[in-house]
CSV table of C-alpha atoms in Angstrom, one decimal:
chain,number,residue,atom,x,y,z
D,1075,MET,CA,-0.4,0.0,-0.3
D,1076,ARG,CA,1.3,3.9,-0.5
D,1077,LEU,CA,1.5,5.9,2.9
D,1078,LEU,CA,1.1,9.2,3.3
D,1079,TYR,CA,3.9,10.7,5.7
D,1080,PHE,CA,3.9,14.0,7.8
D,1081,ILE,CA,3.8,14.4,11.4
D,1082,CYS,CA,2.4,15.5,14.0
D,1083,LEU,CA,2.2,16.0,17.9
D,1084,SER,CA,2.8,14.2,20.8
D,1085,VAL,CA,0.7,15.2,24.0
D,1086,LEU,CA,3.0,13.0,27.0
D,1087,CYS,CA,7.2,13.4,25.4
D,1088,LEU,CA,6.6,15.5,22.9
D,1089,GLN,CA,7.1,19.8,24.2
D,1090,THR,CA,6.9,21.2,20.6
D,1091,VAL,CA,7.3,19.1,17.0
D,1092,THR,CA,10.2,20.6,16.4
D,1093,ALA,CA,13.9,18.8,17.8
D,1094,GLN,CA,15.1,20.7,20.9
D,1095,PRO,CA,18.9,20.3,21.9
D,1096,ASP,CA,16.9,19.3,25.2
D,1097,SER,CA,14.9,16.2,22.9
D,1098,VAL,CA,16.1,13.4,21.0
D,1099,LEU,CA,14.0,12.1,18.1
D,1100,LEU,CA,12.6,8.3,19.7
D,1101,THR,CA,12.4,5.7,16.8
D,1102,ASP,CA,14.5,2.0,16.6
D,1103,ASP,CA,17.7,3.5,16.4
D,1104,TYR,CA,17.2,4.7,20.1
D,1105,ARG,CA,19.0,3.5,22.4
D,1106,PHE,CA,17.9,3.7,26.2
D,1107,LYS,CA,19.0,3.1,29.6
D,1108,ASP,CA,19.8,0.4,30.8
D,1109,GLY,CA,19.3,-1.4,34.5
D,1110,VAL,CA,15.3,-1.3,35.8
D,1111,TYR,CA,12.2,0.4,35.6
D,1112,PHE,CA,9.6,1.0,38.2
D,1113,GLY,CA,7.1,3.1,35.7
D,1114,PHE,CA,6.5,4.6,32.8
D,1115,ARG,CA,7.3,8.5,32.9
D,1116,GLU,CA,11.5,7.1,34.4
D,1117,LEU,CA,11.4,4.8,31.1
D,1118,CYS,CA,10.7,7.8,29.3
D,1119,ALA,CA,12.7,10.7,31.2
D,1120,GLY,CA,15.8,7.8,30.9
D,1121,GLN,CA,16.3,6.9,34.6
D,1122,PRO,CA,15.8,3.8,35.8
D,1123,GLU,CA,15.9,3.1,39.3
D,1124,ILE,CA,18.3,0.5,39.2
D,1125,PRO,CA,21.7,0.8,36.6
D,1126,VAL,CA,22.8,-1.3,35.5
D,1127,ASP,CA,26.3,-1.2,36.6
D,1128,GLN,CA,24.5,-1.8,40.1
D,1129,LEU,CA,22.5,-5.5,38.9
D,1130,GLU,CA,23.0,-8.7,38.9
D,1131,GLY,CA,21.1,-11.9,38.3
D,1132,ARG,CA,20.5,-14.5,35.9
D,1133,ILE,CA,18.8,-13.7,31.7
D,1134,VAL,CA,18.2,-15.3,29.8
D,1135,THR,CA,17.5,-14.1,25.7
D,1136,ASN,CA,15.8,-16.3,23.2
D,1137,ALA,CA,17.2,-14.0,19.4
D,1138,GLU,CA,14.5,-16.0,17.8
D,1139,THR,CA,11.6,-14.8,20.4
D,1140,LEU,CA,13.1,-11.7,22.0
D,1141,ILE,CA,11.7,-13.1,24.9
D,1142,THR,CA,14.2,-12.8,28.1
D,1143,LYS,CA,13.3,-14.6,30.5
D,1144,SER,CA,15.4,-14.3,34.2
D,1145,ASP,CA,14.4,-16.0,37.7
D,1146,TYR,CA,16.7,-14.4,39.5
D,1147,LEU,CA,18.3,-10.7,40.2
D,1148,ALA,CA,19.1,-8.7,42.5
D,1149,VAL,CA,21.3,-4.7,42.9
D,1150,LYS,CA,23.9,-4.4,44.9
D,1151,SER,CA,25.1,-2.3,47.0
D,1152,ASP,CA,28.0,-1.8,49.9
D,1153,THR,CA,26.1,-3.8,52.5
D,1154,GLY,CA,25.3,-7.0,49.9
D,1155,VAL,CA,22.6,-7.0,47.7
D,1156,VAL,CA,19.5,-7.2,47.8
D,1157,ALA,CA,16.8,-9.5,45.9
D,1158,ILE,CA,14.3,-7.3,43.1
D,1159,ASP,CA,10.8,-8.7,43.6
D,1160,LEU,CA,10.4,-9.3,39.6
D,1161,GLY,CA,6.9,-8.9,39.4
D,1162,ARG,CA,7.0,-5.0,40.6
D,1163,ILE,CA,9.2,-4.5,37.3
D,1164,TRP,CA,7.9,-2.4,34.5
D,1165,ALA,CA,10.5,-2.7,32.0
D,1166,LEU,CA,14.1,-4.3,31.8
D,1167,CYS,CA,15.9,-2.0,29.1
D,1168,LEU,CA,19.4,-3.9,28.3
D,1169,ASP,CA,21.5,-3.2,25.0
D,1170,GLY,CA,19.3,0.0,25.1
D,1171,LEU,CA,16.5,-2.1,23.9
D,1172,VAL,CA,13.3,-2.1,26.0
D,1173,TYR,CA,12.3,-4.8,27.9
D,1174,LEU,CA,8.6,-4.9,29.1
D,1175,PRO,CA,6.9,-8.0,31.2
D,1176,VAL,CA,4.6,-10.5,30.1
D,1177,PRO,CA,3.7,-13.8,30.7
D,1178,VAL,CA,4.3,-17.3,31.9
D,1179,GLN,CA,3.1,-20.9,32.5
D,1180,ASP,CA,5.8,-21.5,34.6
D,1181,HIS,CA,6.6,-19.0,37.3
D,1182,ALA,CA,9.7,-19.7,38.7
D,1183,PHE,CA,11.2,-16.4,35.7
D,1184,ALA,CA,9.9,-13.6,35.0
D,1185,ALA,CA,9.6,-12.9,30.6
D,1186,PHE,CA,9.8,-10.0,29.1
D,1187,ALA,CA,8.9,-8.8,25.1
D,1188,GLN,CA,11.4,-6.9,23.3
D,1189,LEU,CA,9.5,-3.9,21.9
D,1190,ARG,CA,9.9,-4.7,17.6
D,1191,THR,CA,10.1,-1.4,17.3
D,1192,VAL,CA,9.9,2.1,19.1
D,1193,GLY,CA,8.3,5.4,18.5
D,1194,ARG,CA,4.6,7.1,19.6
D,1195,LEU,CA,3.4,3.1,19.4
D,1196,GLY,CA,5.7,0.5,20.8
D,1197,TYR,CA,4.6,-2.8,19.8
D,1198,PHE,CA,5.6,-6.2,21.5
D,1199,GLU,CA,4.0,-9.9,21.1
D,1200,PHE,CA,4.4,-13.3,23.6
D,1201,GLU,CA,3.3,-16.8,22.7
D,1202,GLU,CA,0.4,-18.0,25.5
D,1203,LYS,CA,-1.3,-21.0,26.1
D,1204,VAL,CA,-5.0,-21.0,25.0
D,1205,ASP,CA,-7.6,-23.1,26.4
D,1206,HIS,CA,-10.6,-23.7,23.3
D,1207,LYS,CA,-13.1,-25.6,24.3
D,1208,VAL,CA,-13.8,-28.9,21.4
D,1209,THR,CA,-17.3,-30.8,21.6
D,1210,ILE,CA,-16.1,-34.6,20.8
D,1211,THR,CA,-19.7,-36.9,20.6
D,1212,ALA,CA,-19.7,-40.3,20.7
D,1213,TYR,CA,-22.1,-42.4,18.1
D,1214,ASN,CA,-23.8,-45.1,18.5
D,1215,PRO,CA,-21.7,-47.4,16.0
D,1216,LEU,CA,-25.2,-50.4,15.4
D,1217,THR,CA,-27.6,-46.3,14.6
D,1218,LYS,CA,-24.8,-44.4,14.3
D,1219,MET,CA,-27.0,-42.0,16.0
D,1220,PRO,CA,-24.7,-39.9,18.6
D,1221,PHE,CA,-26.2,-39.9,22.3
D,1222,ARG,CA,-23.4,-39.0,24.3
D,1223,SER,CA,-21.6,-34.8,24.2
D,1224,ALA,CA,-18.8,-33.2,26.8
D,1225,ASP,CA,-16.5,-30.6,25.8
D,1226,LEU,CA,-12.9,-30.9,26.8
D,1227,SER,CA,-10.3,-28.3,26.4
D,1228,ARG,CA,-7.7,-28.6,24.2
D,1229,PRO,CA,-4.6,-26.5,24.0
D,1230,LYS,CA,-3.0,-24.5,22.3
D,1231,TRP,CA,0.1,-21.9,21.5
D,1232,GLU,CA,-1.4,-18.4,20.6
D,1233,THR,CA,0.7,-15.3,19.7
D,1234,GLN,CA,-0.4,-12.4,21.4
D,1235,THR,CA,0.4,-9.0,20.4
D,1236,ARG,CA,0.4,-5.6,22.4
D,1237,VAL,CA,1.4,-2.2,22.0
D,1238,LEU,CA,2.1,1.2,23.9
D,1239,ASP,CA,1.2,4.2,23.6
D,1240,PHE,CA,4.7,6.3,24.3
D,1241,THR,CA,2.3,9.3,25.0
D,1242,THR,CA,0.0,7.7,28.2
D,1243,GLY,CA,2.5,4.6,29.8
D,1244,LYS,CA,-0.9,2.4,28.6
D,1245,ILE,CA,-0.5,-1.0,27.0
D,1246,SER,CA,-3.4,-3.0,24.9
D,1247,PRO,CA,-4.0,-5.7,23.0
D,1248,ALA,CA,-2.3,-4.8,19.2
D,1249,ASP,CA,-6.5,-5.0,17.8
D,1250,ALA,CA,-8.2,-3.5,14.6
D,1251,GLY,CA,-9.8,-1.4,17.2
D,1252,ASN,CA,-7.1,-0.3,20.1
D,1253,LEU,CA,-5.1,0.6,16.9
D,1254,LYS,CA,-8.0,2.7,15.3
D,1255,ARG,CA,-8.2,4.4,17.9
D,1256,LEU,CA,-4.8,5.4,18.7
D,1257,THR,CA,-4.3,5.9,15.0
D,1258,ALA,CA,-7.0,8.6,14.5
D,1259,GLY,CA,-5.5,10.8,13.3
D,1260,ASP,CA,-3.1,9.1,10.1
D,1261,ALA,CA,-6.1,9.4,7.8
D,1262,GLU,CA,-4.5,6.7,5.8
D,1263,LEU,CA,-4.0,4.1,8.5
D,1264,GLN,CA,-8.2,5.0,8.8
D,1265,LYS,CA,-8.8,3.9,5.8
D,1266,VAL,CA,-6.8,1.3,6.1
D,1267,LEU,CA,-8.0,-0.1,8.8
D,1268,THR,CA,-12.0,0.7,8.1
D,1269,ASN,CA,-11.4,-1.8,5.5
D,1270,ASN,CA,-10.0,-4.2,6.5
D,1271,THR,CA,-12.7,-6.3,7.3
D,1272,GLN,CA,-10.1,-9.5,8.7
D,1273,ALA,CA,-9.1,-9.8,11.7
D,1274,LEU,CA,-5.7,-8.6,12.0
D,1275,THR,CA,-2.2,-11.0,11.7
D,1276,PRO,CA,0.8,-9.7,14.0
D,1277,GLU,CA,2.4,-9.4,10.9
D,1278,ALA,CA,0.3,-6.7,9.4
D,1279,GLY,CA,-0.4,-5.2,13.6
D,1280,TYR,CA,3.4,-4.6,13.3
D,1281,ARG,CA,3.6,-3.0,9.9
D,1282,LEU,CA,1.2,-0.9,10.6
D,1283,ILE,CA,2.0,0.8,13.6
D,1284,ALA,CA,6.3,0.8,12.3
D,1285,ALA,CA,4.5,2.4,9.3
D,1286,PHE,CA,2.7,5.3,12.0
D,1287,ASN,CA,5.4,6.2,13.5
D,1288,LYS,CA,6.9,7.1,10.2
D,1289,ARG,CA,4.5,9.5,10.3
D,1290,ASN,CA,4.4,11.2,13.9
D,1291,ALA,CA,7.5,12.1,15.3
D,1292,LEU,CA,7.3,11.8,19.2
D,1293,TYR,CA,11.1,13.4,21.0
D,1294,LEU,CA,11.6,12.9,24.5
D,1295,PRO,CA,13.9,14.7,26.8
D,1296,ARG,CA,17.8,13.7,26.1
C-alpha cells in the first residue's frame, strides 16, 4: 500500500514537534539507558531506578522469540545484595533495548518481551497457551446416532500482540479496534483499518505501527 508522510504532536513526552537541543527523536535506533525501571515516566526520562552496573542476577534471552527470562535479579550495595521483586518491574532495558513483562506458564521465572519497534507507539508480542473448548460426540456404532457429547479443553499456543502508547504509557492488545483508536488523525491508516474486514495478523499490526511511527514524530528528553 502507498503511505503518506506527515508529523504530529505528542502529548506527554513531546514538547514541540521541532527537535530541540534537550530532546531526541524516538526511533528504532534510539537506545534507552540499561537497568530496571519501575514506571513508565522513568523510562521516558531515561532514569532507571536500578542502573545496570548495580544489578546482578541470571538472565537468558531467546534471540528468535525476543523473550528474556530471569529467575533472579538483585541490586548490589556496600552492605550486600537485595533481591528484586520481579513482579514490580515495569521495564527491563538491556543493550539499549526495552523489554516489558509478559505472562508466563512457569512462575519460577519472570518473562519480558522486547519492543520490536518504538516511536509514538511501541509493539511487542509473545506466545501464550490458550484453552479452546472442543465438543466431542460419541456415536452408537449400530444406529450411527449420537448418544453422548462432552466439551473438552484443548490448549493451543497463540501469538498475543500488544501496543504501548508512548504518550500515555498504556498497554493494549494490538487489535484493529485499538490501532484505529491510537492512530486517529492518520487518514491513510484509518482507511486501511476500516476497509480491512479480516482479523489483523501480528505481522500486519507490526507493519502498521512501524509505518505510523515514521509519520508521527515523538521526542524524548535528552
